[in-house]
Short mmCIF file of C-alpha atoms and ligand atoms in Angstrom, two decimals:
data_model
loop_
_atom_site.label_atom_id
_atom_site.label_comp_id
_atom_site.label_asym_id
_atom_site.label_seq_id
_atom_site.Cartn_x
_atom_site.Cartn_y
_atom_site.Cartn_z
CA MET A 2 -94.04 22.30 -49.52
CA ALA A 3 -97.35 23.87 -49.89
CA ILE A 4 -100.54 22.35 -48.63
CA ILE A 5 -103.39 23.14 -50.68
CA PRO A 6 -106.84 23.24 -48.90
CA GLU A 7 -110.06 22.32 -50.74
CA HIS A 8 -111.08 25.54 -52.54
CA LYS A 9 -114.70 24.83 -52.96
CA ASP A 10 -115.68 23.80 -49.48
CA TYR A 11 -118.22 26.15 -48.21
CA SER A 12 -118.77 24.29 -45.00
CA LEU A 13 -117.31 25.14 -41.37
CA ALA A 14 -115.05 22.20 -41.70
CA PRO A 15 -111.68 24.12 -41.95
CA PHE A 16 -112.52 25.69 -38.45
CA SER A 17 -112.23 22.12 -37.15
CA LEU A 18 -109.05 20.60 -35.64
CA GLU A 19 -110.81 17.03 -36.08
CA GLY A 20 -107.97 14.33 -36.35
CA GLN A 21 -105.27 16.74 -35.25
CA SER A 22 -103.26 16.87 -32.16
CA ALA A 23 -102.18 19.92 -30.35
CA ILE A 24 -99.96 21.18 -27.54
CA VAL A 25 -101.16 24.05 -25.47
CA THR A 26 -98.87 25.63 -23.07
CA GLY A 27 -99.91 27.73 -19.78
CA SER A 28 -103.22 25.58 -20.15
CA GLY A 29 -104.04 25.27 -16.36
CA SER A 30 -105.39 28.76 -16.24
CA GLY A 31 -106.85 31.69 -18.11
CA ILE A 32 -106.20 32.03 -21.98
CA GLY A 33 -104.43 28.68 -22.04
CA ARG A 34 -107.30 26.75 -20.31
CA ALA A 35 -109.99 28.32 -22.69
CA THR A 36 -107.77 27.47 -25.51
CA ALA A 37 -107.23 23.82 -24.69
CA ARG A 38 -110.99 23.58 -24.00
CA LEU A 39 -112.06 24.98 -27.26
CA PHE A 40 -109.37 22.95 -29.04
CA ALA A 41 -110.75 19.86 -27.75
CA SER A 42 -114.21 21.04 -28.73
CA ALA A 43 -113.05 21.63 -32.22
CA GLY A 44 -111.89 17.82 -32.22
CA ALA A 45 -108.27 17.94 -31.33
CA LYS A 46 -106.54 15.66 -29.04
CA VAL A 47 -104.81 18.28 -26.48
CA VAL A 48 -101.67 18.11 -24.45
CA LEU A 49 -101.95 20.57 -21.70
CA GLY A 50 -98.45 21.58 -20.64
CA ASP A 51 -98.17 23.50 -17.50
CA ILE A 52 -95.50 24.03 -14.63
CA ASP A 53 -98.75 23.59 -12.37
CA ILE A 54 -99.70 20.20 -13.06
CA ALA A 55 -102.55 20.10 -10.57
CA ALA A 56 -104.14 22.92 -12.54
CA ALA A 57 -103.49 21.29 -15.84
CA ARG A 58 -105.02 18.06 -14.53
CA VAL A 59 -108.42 19.83 -13.43
CA VAL A 60 -108.55 21.11 -17.03
CA VAL A 61 -108.06 17.74 -18.55
CA ASP A 62 -111.03 16.51 -16.26
CA GLU A 63 -112.98 19.46 -17.66
CA ILE A 64 -112.18 18.19 -21.17
CA ALA A 65 -112.78 14.69 -20.38
CA ASP A 66 -116.15 15.49 -18.80
CA ALA A 67 -117.25 17.28 -22.13
CA GLY A 68 -116.17 14.09 -24.16
CA GLY A 69 -112.74 15.09 -25.25
CA ALA A 70 -109.28 13.65 -25.30
CA ALA A 71 -106.50 15.34 -23.17
CA LEU A 72 -103.33 14.89 -21.37
CA ALA A 73 -101.53 16.79 -18.75
CA VAL A 74 -97.79 17.17 -18.80
CA GLU A 75 -95.71 18.98 -16.20
CA CYS A 76 -93.43 21.33 -17.99
CA ASP A 77 -91.34 24.48 -17.26
CA ILE A 78 -91.10 25.93 -20.59
CA SER A 79 -87.85 27.70 -19.67
CA ASP A 80 -86.23 24.26 -19.29
CA GLU A 81 -85.21 22.59 -22.72
CA ALA A 82 -85.17 18.92 -21.33
CA GLN A 83 -88.77 19.42 -19.83
CA VAL A 84 -89.90 21.06 -23.33
CA LYS A 85 -88.51 18.12 -25.22
CA ALA A 86 -90.09 15.61 -22.68
CA MET A 87 -93.51 17.28 -23.20
CA PHE A 88 -93.25 16.73 -26.95
CA ALA A 89 -92.13 13.20 -26.49
CA ALA A 90 -95.06 12.73 -24.16
CA ALA A 91 -97.50 14.07 -27.03
CA LEU A 92 -95.99 12.03 -29.52
CA GLY A 93 -96.20 8.92 -27.35
CA GLU A 94 -99.70 9.49 -26.54
CA TYR A 95 -101.05 10.77 -29.90
CA GLY A 96 -98.47 10.05 -32.36
CA GLN A 97 -98.22 13.57 -33.83
CA VAL A 98 -98.36 17.19 -33.10
CA ASP A 99 -100.01 19.38 -35.75
CA VAL A 100 -100.57 22.39 -33.45
CA LEU A 101 -98.79 24.37 -30.90
CA ALA A 102 -100.47 26.97 -28.95
CA SER A 103 -97.54 28.69 -26.92
CA VAL A 104 -99.63 30.71 -24.30
CA ALA A 105 -97.50 30.39 -20.99
CA ALA A 106 -95.68 33.31 -19.84
CA TYR A 107 -94.15 34.73 -16.51
CA ARG A 108 -96.55 37.12 -15.04
CA LYS A 109 -94.99 39.52 -12.62
CA LYS A 110 -94.72 43.43 -12.58
CA HIS A 111 -91.15 44.80 -11.70
CA ASP A 112 -90.57 48.54 -10.79
CA THR A 113 -88.53 49.79 -13.87
CA MET A 114 -85.94 51.69 -11.73
CA ARG A 115 -85.56 49.01 -9.09
CA MET A 116 -85.72 45.84 -11.27
CA SER A 117 -82.52 43.53 -10.62
CA PRO A 118 -81.00 42.07 -13.49
CA GLU A 119 -82.08 38.54 -11.91
CA GLU A 120 -85.60 39.74 -12.28
CA TRP A 121 -85.17 40.75 -15.77
CA ASP A 122 -83.66 37.39 -16.74
CA ILE A 123 -86.36 35.32 -15.31
CA MET A 124 -88.76 37.23 -17.42
CA GLN A 125 -86.77 36.64 -20.59
CA ALA A 126 -85.88 33.06 -19.59
CA VAL A 127 -89.85 31.99 -19.30
CA THR A 128 -91.52 34.25 -21.74
CA ALA A 129 -88.88 34.79 -24.51
CA ARG A 130 -86.67 31.70 -24.10
CA GLY A 131 -89.59 29.45 -23.25
CA THR A 132 -91.49 30.38 -26.28
CA PHE A 133 -88.57 29.91 -28.38
CA LEU A 134 -87.83 26.36 -26.84
CA CYS A 135 -91.63 25.24 -27.48
CA MET A 136 -91.59 26.84 -31.11
CA ARG A 137 -88.23 25.06 -32.09
CA GLU A 138 -89.43 21.85 -30.72
CA ALA A 139 -92.71 21.95 -32.57
CA ILE A 140 -90.99 22.83 -35.72
CA ARG A 141 -88.57 20.03 -35.30
CA VAL A 142 -91.41 17.45 -34.79
CA MET A 143 -93.56 18.85 -37.63
CA ARG A 144 -90.72 18.79 -40.17
CA GLU A 145 -89.88 15.37 -39.18
CA ALA A 146 -93.42 14.29 -39.81
CA GLY A 147 -93.45 16.20 -43.06
CA VAL A 148 -97.07 17.21 -43.06
CA GLY A 149 -96.80 20.79 -41.85
CA GLY A 150 -98.51 22.47 -38.95
CA THR A 151 -99.39 25.59 -37.26
CA ILE A 152 -98.05 27.48 -34.36
CA VAL A 153 -99.81 30.45 -32.53
CA ASN A 154 -97.75 32.32 -29.98
CA VAL A 155 -99.60 34.23 -27.53
CA SER A 156 -97.92 37.80 -27.16
CA SER A 157 -99.28 40.95 -25.90
CA VAL A 158 -100.60 44.44 -27.08
CA ALA A 159 -97.87 45.65 -24.59
CA SER A 160 -95.18 44.27 -27.08
CA ILE A 161 -96.14 47.10 -29.59
CA ARG A 162 -97.58 49.85 -27.30
CA PRO A 163 -96.99 50.37 -23.53
CA VAL A 164 -100.21 49.85 -21.63
CA VAL A 165 -99.05 49.87 -18.00
CA PHE A 166 -95.86 51.04 -16.64
CA ASN A 167 -93.53 48.89 -14.69
CA SER A 168 -93.79 46.16 -17.17
CA MET A 169 -90.41 46.88 -19.41
CA ASP A 170 -89.11 43.70 -19.02
CA TYR A 171 -92.47 41.91 -20.01
CA ASP A 172 -93.07 44.30 -22.89
CA ALA A 173 -89.48 43.42 -24.24
CA ALA A 174 -89.85 39.79 -23.88
CA LYS A 175 -93.29 40.04 -25.70
CA ALA A 176 -91.82 42.16 -28.49
CA GLY A 177 -89.11 39.30 -28.85
CA VAL A 178 -92.04 36.73 -29.30
CA ASN A 179 -93.28 38.76 -32.21
CA ALA A 180 -89.96 38.77 -33.79
CA MET A 181 -89.59 35.15 -33.37
CA THR A 182 -92.93 34.63 -34.72
CA LEU A 183 -92.26 36.61 -38.01
CA ALA A 184 -88.67 34.94 -38.26
CA ALA A 185 -90.03 31.42 -37.77
CA ALA A 186 -92.98 32.26 -40.40
CA ALA A 187 -90.48 33.23 -42.93
CA GLU A 188 -87.97 30.59 -42.24
CA PHE A 189 -90.12 27.52 -42.22
CA ALA A 190 -92.93 28.22 -44.64
CA GLU A 191 -91.31 25.86 -47.05
CA HIS A 192 -92.11 23.08 -44.66
CA GLY A 193 -95.93 23.83 -44.50
CA ILE A 194 -95.74 25.49 -41.12
CA ARG A 195 -97.57 28.63 -40.47
CA VAL A 196 -96.54 30.82 -37.49
CA ASN A 197 -98.86 33.61 -36.26
CA ALA A 198 -99.23 35.46 -32.84
CA VAL A 199 -102.40 36.51 -30.89
CA LEU A 200 -101.66 39.85 -28.92
CA PRO A 201 -104.34 40.18 -26.21
CA GLY A 202 -105.36 43.21 -24.66
CA GLY A 203 -106.44 43.08 -20.91
CA THR A 204 -108.23 39.58 -20.25
CA ASN A 205 -109.91 38.23 -17.30
CA SER A 206 -107.65 35.67 -15.76
CA ALA A 207 -105.75 34.73 -12.82
CA GLY A 208 -102.70 36.06 -14.40
CA ALA A 209 -104.18 39.38 -15.12
CA GLY A 210 -105.14 39.43 -11.40
CA LYS A 211 -101.47 39.03 -10.43
CA MET A 212 -100.35 41.77 -12.93
CA GLY A 213 -102.69 43.92 -10.76
CA ASP A 214 -101.66 42.70 -7.30
CA THR A 215 -99.73 45.56 -5.77
CA SER A 216 -99.82 44.08 -2.37
CA VAL A 217 -96.38 42.24 -2.64
CA GLU A 218 -94.47 44.43 -4.93
CA GLN A 219 -95.96 47.64 -4.03
CA VAL A 220 -95.89 48.45 -7.85
CA SER A 221 -99.06 50.35 -8.75
CA ILE A 222 -101.13 49.94 -11.86
CA HIS A 223 -100.94 53.10 -13.92
CA GLY A 224 -99.93 54.06 -17.34
CA PRO A 225 -101.88 54.68 -20.60
CA ILE A 226 -104.34 51.77 -20.44
CA THR A 227 -105.64 53.22 -16.98
CA GLN A 228 -106.93 56.37 -18.95
CA PRO A 229 -110.83 56.52 -19.22
CA GLY A 230 -112.05 55.09 -22.56
CA ARG A 231 -109.06 53.72 -23.81
CA VAL A 232 -110.84 50.37 -24.43
CA LEU A 233 -113.28 50.97 -27.26
CA VAL A 234 -115.13 47.67 -26.47
CA ASP A 235 -115.42 49.20 -22.92
CA ARG A 236 -114.58 45.97 -20.96
CA MET A 237 -111.91 43.41 -20.47
CA ALA A 238 -111.70 40.52 -22.83
CA GLU A 239 -112.84 36.93 -21.59
CA PRO A 240 -110.29 34.22 -22.14
CA ILE A 241 -112.55 32.38 -24.58
CA GLU A 242 -112.46 35.45 -26.86
CA GLN A 243 -108.57 35.17 -27.03
CA ALA A 244 -109.06 31.25 -27.72
CA ARG A 245 -111.24 31.87 -30.53
CA ALA A 246 -108.65 33.76 -32.34
CA ILE A 247 -106.05 31.41 -31.46
CA LEU A 248 -108.25 28.52 -32.77
CA PHE A 249 -108.68 30.43 -36.15
CA LEU A 250 -104.98 30.79 -36.49
CA ALA A 251 -104.30 27.18 -35.48
CA SER A 252 -106.86 25.96 -37.98
CA PRO A 253 -107.09 25.30 -41.64
CA ALA A 254 -109.60 28.19 -41.83
CA SER A 255 -106.50 30.48 -41.81
CA SER A 256 -104.63 28.56 -44.52
CA TYR A 257 -103.18 31.76 -46.26
CA ILE A 258 -102.24 33.51 -43.28
CA THR A 259 -98.76 33.29 -41.68
CA GLY A 260 -96.41 35.72 -40.07
CA GLN A 261 -99.25 37.82 -38.75
CA LEU A 262 -99.40 39.60 -35.31
CA LEU A 263 -103.33 39.75 -34.59
CA ALA A 264 -104.42 42.14 -31.73
CA VAL A 265 -107.48 41.00 -29.93
CA GLU A 266 -107.71 44.03 -27.77
CA GLY A 267 -111.14 45.71 -27.91
CA GLY A 268 -109.68 48.81 -29.88
CA VAL A 269 -107.38 49.71 -27.34
CA LEU A 270 -104.79 50.43 -30.01
CA LEU A 271 -106.99 52.90 -31.84
CA SER A 272 -107.74 55.07 -28.95
N1 NAD B 6 -104.58 38.28 -19.04
C1 NAD B 6 -104.16 39.31 -19.74
O1 NAD B 6 -104.71 40.53 -19.55
C2 NAD B 6 -103.13 39.07 -20.88
C3 NAD B 6 -102.90 40.30 -21.53
C4 NAD B 6 -101.93 40.32 -22.61
C5 NAD B 6 -101.30 39.07 -22.81
N2 NAD B 6 -101.43 37.93 -21.99
C6 NAD B 6 -100.76 36.70 -22.30
O2 NAD B 6 -101.49 35.58 -22.36
C7 NAD B 6 -101.02 34.46 -21.89
C8 NAD B 6 -101.81 33.71 -20.76
O3 NAD B 6 -102.06 34.81 -19.76
P1 NAD B 6 -103.02 34.51 -18.47
O4 NAD B 6 -103.50 35.98 -18.31
O5 NAD B 6 -104.19 33.58 -19.24
O6 NAD B 6 -102.36 33.91 -17.75
P2 NAD B 6 -102.45 32.95 -16.31
O7 NAD B 6 -101.42 33.53 -15.26
O8 NAD B 6 -103.99 32.88 -15.86
O9 NAD B 6 -102.09 31.39 -16.73
C9 NAD B 6 -100.71 31.26 -17.11
C10 NAD B 6 -100.53 29.72 -17.20
O10 NAD B 6 -99.17 29.52 -17.52
C11 NAD B 6 -98.62 28.57 -16.46
N3 NAD B 6 -97.15 28.91 -16.38
C12 NAD B 6 -96.47 30.03 -15.86
N4 NAD B 6 -95.06 29.76 -15.89
C13 NAD B 6 -94.99 28.67 -16.73
C14 NAD B 6 -93.82 27.97 -17.00
N5 NAD B 6 -92.44 28.52 -16.73
N6 NAD B 6 -93.91 27.00 -17.77
C15 NAD B 6 -95.17 26.51 -18.05
N7 NAD B 6 -96.29 26.97 -17.61
C16 NAD B 6 -96.22 28.18 -16.95
C17 NAD B 6 -99.40 28.98 -15.15
O11 NAD B 6 -99.08 27.92 -14.21
C18 NAD B 6 -100.63 29.13 -15.61
O12 NAD B 6 -101.33 28.03 -15.66
C19 NAD B 6 -99.70 34.92 -21.42
O13 NAD B 6 -98.75 34.78 -22.39
C20 NAD B 6 -99.74 36.50 -21.11
O14 NAD B 6 -98.61 37.09 -21.06
C21 NAD B 6 -102.45 38.03 -21.01
#
């Protein structure tokens, strides 16, 4: 099924999500929060899925205060039943799911040489399996509706180049997210479903703070990214800068883009 956009529309309308309904996971904090807020500003009705329901509710209130429509749903993305329930809640409230932004991930550094198999598994369960479960449920709902849709998975530059050490489990899970993005783009294009990923570089968020917290794990932050001058833009990203890329890939403005991995990283991969 090919969804052909209006080719002579020179307005900014294709950048809008007016009339669309979106699920954003991990939306209680950081990049997910910024994405949910931006989607609402772009006209979407937004379902905020997060394991931390209190945090998601705060963002729902922020969206409501700004005049938008949003619903918080408690969801651990690694749990299939909870993922299905989140989509059911979205369908119940808004009748459709046109967009999935899969942002949630497990954020903890593990010393490569001391990481237990269980620590490896929890990373894969949330970051890789959780992304898969959300993506598959979105595809199911979009196929049933028969009107296509867009999926944006949030990966990391660490999936294609190591940026800090002691993140091998995270890097591998995110490389899996990239592979899933390409596989789904290829497999479901015929249903009018576009699937892309944003690969953030270092971004100011509570999660990034956790990755830098050496007090509990005694895992120091070192590795390629810590070398001076690595980030050409010479600062960390703000969550909204990631959210703008996610909105572009989620919206009709990117109607001819699928199966792409867009690094939003201030030039770190070039340096
Ligand atoms: N911040 C960075 O520097 C950076 C860099 C590269 C990639 N990323 C990726 O961007 C995404 C967002 O990162 P962030 O820094 O904004 O994170 P964050 O920690 O600030 O927010 C993550 C949110 O996800 C939620 N969450 C955690 N586990 C969950 C689960 N199992 N189910 C549902 N929700 C869950 C948390 O409650 C939280 O609200 C992640 O996929 C992360 O890997 C971040």
